[in-house]
Amino acid sequence: RPRALSGIQPTAGSFHLGNYLGAVRQYVALQETHDAFYMVVDLHAITVPQDPKELRANTRVAAAQLLAAGLDPDRCTLFVQSHVPEHAQLAWVMNCLTGFGEASRMTQFKDKSAKQGADRTTVGLFTYPVLQVADILLYQADSVPVGEDQRQHVELTRDLAERFNTRFGETFTMPSAHIVRETAKIYDLQDPTSKMSKSASSTKGLINLLDEPKVSAKKIKSAVTDTDTVIRFDAQNKPGISNLLTIYSTLTGTGVAELEQKYEGKGYGALKTDLAEAMVEWVTPFRARTQEYLDDPETLDSVLAKGAEKARAVAGETLARAYDMVGFLPAK
Ligand code: AQP
């Protein structure tokens, strides 16, 4: 079986709809066809300040949501990044192969550091993509399910895998980004040309899966559209409606063309009302399942402990090989 690897941050508590449609849905699908490793990336989370208590709690919330979304610990390996020290260890080696200019070209870093200002930007945020390189290469992953915003980081992973293999000898598998075109970028409901993101200046256009369903329904009903009245997918000219169609189509499994037909001659209000209802129907059991996992932290922690053990077996082997290739003297 080919390998898949991906990670999601525990920072915001709740996943948002972009995380789910862009990434988590693909995690669930790939556990059927791949030897899949998924992790809650707490090391990545601390690249911006975190309250320790909240971080610990949110790590469990993230794991609970992954299980509620359909990850099955018998069919994939689910773990917490900091439980596998090899991530930080391989990241150091990869840091030493990464050009300063190369890292400086990462657009996510440029965007985030510009927002934060130079004095508040950490070196950790700068080397975040290199930690991601280590995350992927440790598992010899073939496939990396992510949203469009992560494409550049997977490209960097490919460059560094090739650089390492050329310099030291064949060690790492060449990974590919697994990006599903339709849901690669879910947009903010209030600003439908910007990515839905937890760090947007307003939360009005952000659907958090763990929010009260009626809050999410209200946000959908007040989504920004356009002054036209035709319900048609046209990302260029009708980004708001197109985004709603994408969300509706993916949540309900109805094709976009079918939805266009269904709403022919009907107003935007009808589409929004039905989508709001579909959203409530989807998030209500999702929230309940998440809460069930959170109500039983011992079981949750034991799933994560077993996952970490399985992950370490693979990561440890890759790290040992990489250390050897680099020329580190083996510890006796
Ligand atoms: N809007 C989105 N559409 C599609 N996919 C998305 N992802 C994030 N936003 C969208 C994908 O979700 C996965 C996990 O992301 P993360 O934990 O790295 O969070 P993030 O990318 O930091 O999420 P945000 O909300 O975008 O955070 P900020 O605002 O801090 O940058 C990834 O696979 C990502 O592609």
CSV table of C-alpha atoms and ligand atoms in Angstrom, one decimal:
chain,number,residue,atom,x,y,z
A,1,ARG,CA,0.0,0.0,0.0
A,2,PRO,CA,1.2,3.5,-0.7
A,3,ARG,CA,1.8,5.8,2.3
A,4,ALA,CA,-0.1,8.9,3.1
A,5,LEU,CA,0.8,11.5,5.7
A,6,SER,CA,-0.8,14.8,6.9
A,7,GLY,CA,-1.1,17.0,9.9
A,8,ILE,CA,-3.5,19.5,11.3
A,9,GLN,CA,-2.9,22.2,13.9
A,10,PRO,CA,-4.7,22.1,17.3
A,11,THR,CA,-4.6,25.9,17.7
A,12,ALA,CA,-8.1,27.2,17.2
A,13,GLY,CA,-10.0,24.4,19.2
A,14,SER,CA,-12.5,23.9,16.4
A,15,PHE,CA,-11.6,22.9,12.9
A,16,HIS,CA,-13.2,25.2,10.3
A,17,LEU,CA,-15.0,24.2,7.2
A,18,GLY,CA,-12.0,24.8,5.0
A,19,ASN,CA,-9.9,22.4,7.1
A,20,TYR,CA,-12.6,19.8,6.9
A,21,LEU,CA,-13.4,20.1,3.2
A,22,GLY,CA,-9.9,20.8,2.0
A,23,ALA,CA,-8.0,18.3,4.1
A,24,VAL,CA,-9.8,16.1,6.7
A,25,ARG,CA,-12.3,14.6,4.2
A,26,GLN,CA,-9.4,13.4,2.2
A,27,TYR,CA,-7.7,11.9,5.3
A,28,VAL,CA,-10.8,9.8,5.8
A,29,ALA,CA,-10.9,8.7,2.1
A,30,LEU,CA,-7.2,7.8,2.0
A,31,GLN,CA,-7.3,5.6,5.0
A,32,GLU,CA,-9.1,3.1,2.7
A,33,THR,CA,-6.4,3.0,0.1
A,34,HIS,CA,-3.2,4.0,1.9
A,35,ASP,CA,-1.1,3.1,4.9
A,36,ALA,CA,-2.1,6.5,6.4
A,37,PHE,CA,-0.5,8.5,9.2
A,38,TYR,CA,-2.3,11.6,10.5
A,39,MET,CA,-1.1,13.8,13.3
A,40,VAL,CA,-2.1,16.7,15.4
A,41,VAL,CA,0.8,19.1,14.9
A,42,ASP,CA,1.4,20.7,18.2
A,43,LEU,CA,5.0,21.5,17.4
A,44,HIS,CA,3.7,23.6,14.5
A,45,ALA,CA,1.2,25.3,16.8
A,46,ILE,CA,3.8,26.9,19.0
A,47,THR,CA,5.3,28.8,16.1
A,48,VAL,CA,2.9,31.5,17.4
A,49,PRO,CA,2.3,32.0,21.1
A,50,GLN,CA,0.0,29.5,22.8
A,51,ASP,CA,-1.4,29.2,26.2
A,52,PRO,CA,-0.1,25.9,27.6
A,53,LYS,CA,-3.4,24.8,29.2
A,54,GLU,CA,-5.3,25.6,26.1
A,55,LEU,CA,-2.8,23.9,23.8
A,56,ARG,CA,-3.1,20.7,25.8
A,57,ALA,CA,-6.9,20.8,25.8
A,58,ASN,CA,-7.1,21.7,22.1
A,59,THR,CA,-4.8,18.8,21.2
A,60,ARG,CA,-7.4,16.4,22.5
A,61,VAL,CA,-10.2,18.4,20.8
A,62,ALA,CA,-8.3,18.1,17.5
A,63,ALA,CA,-7.9,14.4,17.9
A,64,ALA,CA,-11.5,14.0,18.9
A,65,GLN,CA,-12.6,15.9,15.8
A,66,LEU,CA,-10.5,13.7,13.5
A,67,LEU,CA,-12.1,10.6,15.0
A,68,ALA,CA,-15.6,12.2,14.8
A,69,ALA,CA,-14.9,13.0,11.1
A,70,GLY,CA,-14.3,9.3,10.4
A,71,LEU,CA,-10.7,8.4,11.1
A,72,ASP,CA,-10.6,4.9,12.3
A,73,PRO,CA,-7.6,4.0,14.5
A,74,ASP,CA,-7.7,0.4,13.2
A,75,ARG,CA,-7.3,1.7,9.6
A,76,CYS,CA,-4.9,4.5,10.1
A,77,THR,CA,-2.3,5.7,12.6
A,78,LEU,CA,-3.4,8.8,14.5
A,79,PHE,CA,-0.9,10.5,16.8
A,80,VAL,CA,0.4,13.7,18.3
A,81,GLN,CA,3.5,15.2,16.7
A,82,SER,CA,5.3,15.9,20.0
A,83,HIS,CA,5.0,12.3,21.0
A,84,VAL,CA,7.4,11.4,18.2
A,85,PRO,CA,10.7,13.2,18.9
A,86,GLU,CA,12.1,12.1,15.5
A,87,HIS,CA,10.1,15.0,13.9
A,88,ALA,CA,12.3,17.7,15.6
A,89,GLN,CA,15.4,15.6,15.1
A,90,LEU,CA,15.0,15.2,11.3
A,91,ALA,CA,13.9,18.8,11.0
A,92,TRP,CA,17.3,19.9,12.3
A,93,VAL,CA,19.1,17.9,9.5
A,94,MET,CA,16.7,19.3,6.9
A,95,ASN,CA,17.3,22.9,8.2
A,96,CYS,CA,20.9,22.5,7.5
A,97,LEU,CA,20.1,21.6,3.8
A,98,THR,CA,17.7,24.5,3.3
A,99,GLY,CA,18.9,27.7,1.8
A,100,PHE,CA,18.0,30.9,3.7
A,101,GLY,CA,16.7,32.5,0.5
A,102,GLU,CA,14.7,29.3,-0.3
A,103,ALA,CA,13.0,29.5,3.1
A,104,SER,CA,12.4,33.2,2.7
A,105,ARG,CA,10.4,32.6,-0.5
A,106,MET,CA,7.7,30.6,1.3
A,107,THR,CA,4.5,32.7,0.8
A,108,GLN,CA,2.8,31.5,4.0
A,109,PHE,CA,5.7,32.8,6.0
A,110,LYS,CA,5.8,36.0,4.1
A,111,ASP,CA,2.1,36.6,4.7
A,112,LYS,CA,2.0,35.6,8.3
A,113,SER,CA,5.2,37.5,9.3
A,114,ALA,CA,4.0,40.6,7.5
A,115,LYS,CA,0.9,40.5,9.6
A,116,GLN,CA,2.8,39.9,12.8
A,117,GLY,CA,5.7,42.3,12.3
A,118,ALA,CA,9.4,41.4,12.4
A,119,ASP,CA,9.7,41.7,16.2
A,120,ARG,CA,6.9,39.3,16.9
A,121,THR,CA,7.8,36.7,14.2
A,122,THR,CA,9.7,33.8,15.6
A,123,VAL,CA,12.5,31.8,14.0
A,124,GLY,CA,10.2,28.8,14.5
A,125,LEU,CA,7.6,30.3,12.1
A,126,PHE,CA,10.4,30.8,9.6
A,127,THR,CA,11.5,27.1,9.7
A,128,TYR,CA,7.9,25.8,10.0
A,129,PRO,CA,8.0,24.5,6.4
A,130,VAL,CA,11.2,22.6,7.1
A,131,LEU,CA,9.6,20.9,10.0
A,132,GLN,CA,6.8,20.0,7.6
A,133,VAL,CA,9.4,18.5,5.3
A,134,ALA,CA,10.7,16.3,8.1
A,135,ASP,CA,7.1,15.3,9.0
A,136,ILE,CA,6.5,14.0,5.5
A,137,LEU,CA,9.9,12.4,4.8
A,138,LEU,CA,10.0,10.5,8.1
A,139,TYR,CA,7.1,8.3,6.9
A,140,GLN,CA,8.4,7.9,3.4
A,141,ALA,CA,5.0,9.3,2.3
A,142,ASP,CA,3.9,9.0,-1.3
A,143,SER,CA,0.8,11.2,-0.9
A,144,VAL,CA,0.2,14.3,1.2
A,145,PRO,CA,-3.5,15.3,1.4
A,146,VAL,CA,-3.6,19.1,1.9
A,147,GLY,CA,-5.4,22.2,0.8
A,148,GLU,CA,-4.0,24.5,-1.9
A,149,ASP,CA,-2.2,26.7,0.6
A,150,GLN,CA,0.2,23.9,1.4
A,151,ARG,CA,1.2,23.1,-2.2
A,152,GLN,CA,4.4,25.2,-1.9
A,153,HIS,CA,5.5,23.3,1.2
A,154,VAL,CA,5.1,20.0,-0.5
A,155,GLU,CA,7.2,21.3,-3.4
A,156,LEU,CA,9.9,22.3,-0.9
A,157,THR,CA,9.7,18.7,0.5
A,158,ARG,CA,10.3,17.3,-2.9
A,159,ASP,CA,13.3,19.6,-3.5
A,160,LEU,CA,14.8,18.7,-0.2
A,161,ALA,CA,14.2,15.0,-0.6
A,162,GLU,CA,16.0,15.1,-3.9
A,163,ARG,CA,18.8,17.2,-2.5
A,164,PHE,CA,19.4,14.8,0.3
A,165,ASN,CA,19.2,11.8,-1.9
A,166,THR,CA,21.6,13.3,-4.4
A,167,ARG,CA,24.1,14.4,-1.8
A,168,PHE,CA,24.0,11.4,0.6
A,169,GLY,CA,22.4,8.5,-1.4
A,170,GLU,CA,18.9,7.3,-1.9
A,171,THR,CA,17.1,7.7,1.5
A,172,PHE,CA,13.7,9.4,1.0
A,173,THR,CA,10.6,8.6,-1.0
A,174,MET,CA,9.5,11.5,-3.3
A,175,PRO,CA,6.1,12.7,-2.1
A,176,SER,CA,3.2,14.3,-4.1
A,177,ALA,CA,0.6,16.7,-2.8
A,178,HIS,CA,-2.9,15.2,-2.9
A,179,ILE,CA,-5.1,18.2,-3.6
A,180,VAL,CA,-8.7,17.7,-4.6
A,181,ARG,CA,-9.4,20.5,-7.1
A,182,GLU,CA,-13.0,21.3,-6.1
A,183,THR,CA,-12.3,21.8,-2.4
A,184,ALA,CA,-8.6,22.9,-2.6
A,185,LYS,CA,-9.5,26.3,-1.4
A,186,ILE,CA,-12.7,27.1,0.5
A,187,TYR,CA,-13.3,30.8,0.7
A,188,ASP,CA,-14.4,33.2,3.5
A,189,LEU,CA,-18.1,33.7,3.4
A,190,GLN,CA,-17.8,37.5,3.8
A,191,ASP,CA,-14.8,37.9,1.6
A,192,PRO,CA,-15.1,35.1,-1.0
A,193,THR,CA,-11.9,35.9,-2.8
A,194,SER,CA,-9.9,35.1,0.4
A,195,LYS,CA,-9.2,31.7,1.9
A,196,MET,CA,-11.4,30.7,4.9
A,197,SER,CA,-8.9,31.0,7.7
A,198,LYS,CA,-8.9,31.0,11.4
A,199,SER,CA,-6.7,34.1,11.5
A,200,ALA,CA,-9.0,36.3,9.3
A,201,SER,CA,-9.7,39.7,10.9
A,202,SER,CA,-13.3,38.9,11.4
A,203,THR,CA,-15.0,35.5,12.2
A,204,LYS,CA,-18.2,36.4,10.3
A,205,GLY,CA,-17.1,34.5,7.3
A,206,LEU,CA,-15.6,31.5,9.2
A,207,ILE,CA,-17.6,28.4,9.9
A,208,ASN,CA,-16.2,26.6,12.9
A,209,LEU,CA,-17.5,23.0,13.1
A,210,LEU,CA,-17.9,23.1,16.8
A,211,ASP,CA,-19.9,26.3,17.0
A,212,GLU,CA,-23.6,26.2,17.8
A,213,PRO,CA,-25.2,25.0,14.6
A,214,LYS,CA,-27.5,28.0,14.5
A,215,VAL,CA,-24.5,30.4,14.5
A,216,SER,CA,-23.2,28.6,11.4
A,217,ALA,CA,-26.6,28.7,9.8
A,218,LYS,CA,-26.8,32.4,10.3
A,219,LYS,CA,-23.4,32.9,8.8
A,220,ILE,CA,-24.4,31.0,5.7
A,221,LYS,CA,-27.6,33.0,5.4
A,222,SER,CA,-25.6,36.3,5.5
A,223,ALA,CA,-22.9,35.1,3.2
A,224,VAL,CA,-21.7,37.8,0.6
A,225,THR,CA,-22.9,37.0,-2.9
A,226,ASP,CA,-23.4,39.4,-5.8
A,227,THR,CA,-26.1,41.7,-7.3
A,228,ASP,CA,-27.0,39.2,-10.1
A,229,THR,CA,-29.7,36.6,-9.3
A,230,VAL,CA,-28.6,33.6,-11.3
A,231,ILE,CA,-27.3,30.5,-9.4
A,232,ARG,CA,-24.4,29.4,-11.5
A,233,PHE,CA,-20.9,28.2,-10.8
A,234,ASP,CA,-18.5,30.9,-12.0
A,235,ALA,CA,-15.5,31.3,-9.7
A,236,GLN,CA,-14.2,34.3,-11.5
A,237,ASN,CA,-17.4,36.5,-11.7
A,238,LYS,CA,-19.5,34.9,-8.9
A,239,PRO,CA,-17.1,33.8,-6.2
A,240,GLY,CA,-19.6,34.0,-3.4
A,241,ILE,CA,-22.2,31.8,-5.0
A,242,SER,CA,-19.6,29.5,-6.4
A,243,ASN,CA,-18.1,28.9,-2.9
A,244,LEU,CA,-21.6,28.2,-1.5
A,245,LEU,CA,-22.2,25.7,-4.4
A,246,THR,CA,-18.9,24.0,-3.7
A,247,ILE,CA,-19.7,23.7,0.0
A,248,TYR,CA,-23.3,22.5,-0.7
A,249,SER,CA,-22.2,20.0,-3.3
A,250,THR,CA,-19.4,18.4,-1.1
A,251,LEU,CA,-21.5,18.3,2.1
A,252,THR,CA,-24.5,16.6,0.4
A,253,GLY,CA,-22.8,14.7,-2.4
A,254,THR,CA,-24.9,16.4,-5.0
A,255,GLY,CA,-23.2,17.5,-8.2
A,256,VAL,CA,-22.8,21.3,-8.9
A,257,ALA,CA,-24.6,21.0,-12.2
A,258,GLU,CA,-27.5,19.3,-10.5
A,259,LEU,CA,-27.7,22.1,-7.9
A,260,GLU,CA,-27.6,24.7,-10.7
A,261,GLN,CA,-30.6,23.0,-12.2
A,262,LYS,CA,-32.4,22.6,-8.9
A,263,TYR,CA,-32.2,26.3,-8.2
A,264,GLU,CA,-32.9,27.6,-11.7
A,265,GLY,CA,-35.3,30.5,-11.4
A,266,LYS,CA,-35.0,30.5,-7.6
A,267,GLY,CA,-33.3,33.3,-5.6
A,268,TYR,CA,-30.1,33.2,-3.5
A,269,GLY,CA,-32.2,33.0,-0.4
A,270,ALA,CA,-33.5,29.6,-1.3
A,271,LEU,CA,-30.0,28.2,-1.8
A,272,LYS,CA,-28.8,29.7,1.4
A,273,THR,CA,-31.7,28.4,3.5
A,274,ASP,CA,-31.2,24.9,2.1
A,275,LEU,CA,-27.5,25.0,2.6
A,276,ALA,CA,-27.9,26.3,6.1
A,277,GLU,CA,-30.1,23.4,6.8
A,278,ALA,CA,-27.7,20.9,5.3
A,279,MET,CA,-24.9,22.4,7.4
A,280,VAL,CA,-26.9,22.0,10.6
A,281,GLU,CA,-27.7,18.4,9.7
A,282,TRP,CA,-24.0,17.7,9.1
A,283,VAL,CA,-22.5,19.5,12.1
A,284,THR,CA,-25.0,18.3,14.7
A,285,PRO,CA,-23.9,14.7,14.8
A,286,PHE,CA,-20.3,15.7,14.2
A,287,ARG,CA,-20.4,17.8,17.4
A,288,ALA,CA,-22.1,15.1,19.3
A,289,ARG,CA,-19.4,12.5,18.2
A,290,THR,CA,-16.6,14.9,19.1
A,291,GLN,CA,-18.1,15.4,22.6
A,292,GLU,CA,-18.4,11.6,23.1
A,293,TYR,CA,-14.6,11.2,22.5
A,294,LEU,CA,-13.9,14.2,24.8
A,295,ASP,CA,-16.0,12.7,27.5
A,296,ASP,CA,-13.7,9.7,27.6
A,297,PRO,CA,-10.2,11.2,27.7
A,298,GLU,CA,-8.6,7.9,28.8
A,299,THR,CA,-9.8,6.1,25.6
A,300,LEU,CA,-8.7,9.0,23.5
A,301,ASP,CA,-5.3,9.2,25.1
A,302,SER,CA,-4.8,5.4,24.6
A,303,VAL,CA,-5.7,5.8,20.9
A,304,LEU,CA,-3.0,8.5,20.7
A,305,ALA,CA,-0.5,6.4,22.6
A,306,LYS,CA,-0.9,3.4,20.3
A,307,GLY,CA,-0.7,5.7,17.3
A,308,ALA,CA,2.6,7.3,18.6
A,309,GLU,CA,4.0,3.8,19.1
A,310,LYS,CA,3.2,2.8,15.5
A,311,ALA,CA,4.5,6.1,14.2
A,312,ARG,CA,7.7,5.9,16.1
A,313,ALA,CA,8.5,2.5,14.7
A,314,VAL,CA,8.5,4.0,11.2
A,315,ALA,CA,10.0,7.4,12.0
A,316,GLY,CA,12.8,5.9,14.1
A,317,GLU,CA,13.9,3.7,11.2
A,318,THR,CA,13.9,6.6,8.8
A,319,LEU,CA,15.8,8.8,11.2
A,320,ALA,CA,18.4,6.2,11.9
A,321,ARG,CA,19.0,5.8,8.2
A,322,ALA,CA,19.2,9.6,7.6
A,323,TYR,CA,21.6,10.0,10.5
A,324,ASP,CA,23.8,7.3,9.1
A,325,MET,CA,23.8,8.8,5.6
A,326,VAL,CA,24.8,12.2,7.0
A,327,GLY,CA,27.7,10.6,8.8
A,328,PHE,CA,26.7,10.8,12.4
A,329,LEU,CA,28.6,8.3,14.6
A,330,PRO,CA,26.1,5.7,15.8
A,331,ALA,CA,25.5,5.8,19.6
A,332,LYS,CA,26.6,2.5,21.2
B,1,AQP,N1,-9.8,27.5,3.3
B,1,AQP,C1,-9.2,26.3,3.2
B,1,AQP,N2,-9.6,25.6,2.1
B,1,AQP,C2,-9.1,24.4,1.9
B,1,AQP,N3,-8.2,23.8,2.7
B,1,AQP,C3,-7.8,24.5,3.8
B,1,AQP,N4,-6.9,24.2,4.8
B,1,AQP,C4,-6.9,25.3,5.6
B,1,AQP,N5,-7.7,26.3,5.2
B,1,AQP,C5,-8.3,25.8,4.1
B,1,AQP,C6,-6.2,23.0,5.0
B,1,AQP,O1,-6.4,22.5,6.2
B,1,AQP,C7,-5.3,21.7,6.6
B,1,AQP,C8,-4.9,22.0,8.1
B,1,AQP,O2,-4.5,23.3,8.2
B,1,AQP,P1,-3.6,23.8,9.3
B,1,AQP,O3,-3.8,23.1,10.6
B,1,AQP,O4,-2.2,24.0,8.9
B,1,AQP,O5,-4.2,25.2,9.5
B,1,AQP,P2,-3.9,26.4,8.6
B,1,AQP,O6,-3.6,26.1,7.3
B,1,AQP,O7,-3.0,27.1,9.5
B,1,AQP,O8,-5.4,26.9,8.7
B,1,AQP,P3,-5.8,28.3,8.6
B,1,AQP,O9,-7.1,28.5,9.1
B,1,AQP,O10,-5.5,28.8,7.2
B,1,AQP,O11,-4.8,29.0,9.6
B,1,AQP,P4,-4.0,30.3,9.4
B,1,AQP,O12,-5.0,31.4,9.3
B,1,AQP,O13,-3.2,30.4,10.7
B,1,AQP,O14,-3.1,30.2,8.2
B,1,AQP,C9,-4.2,22.0,5.6
B,1,AQP,O15,-4.0,20.9,4.8
B,1,AQP,C10,-4.7,23.2,4.9
B,1,AQP,O16,-4.3,23.2,3.6
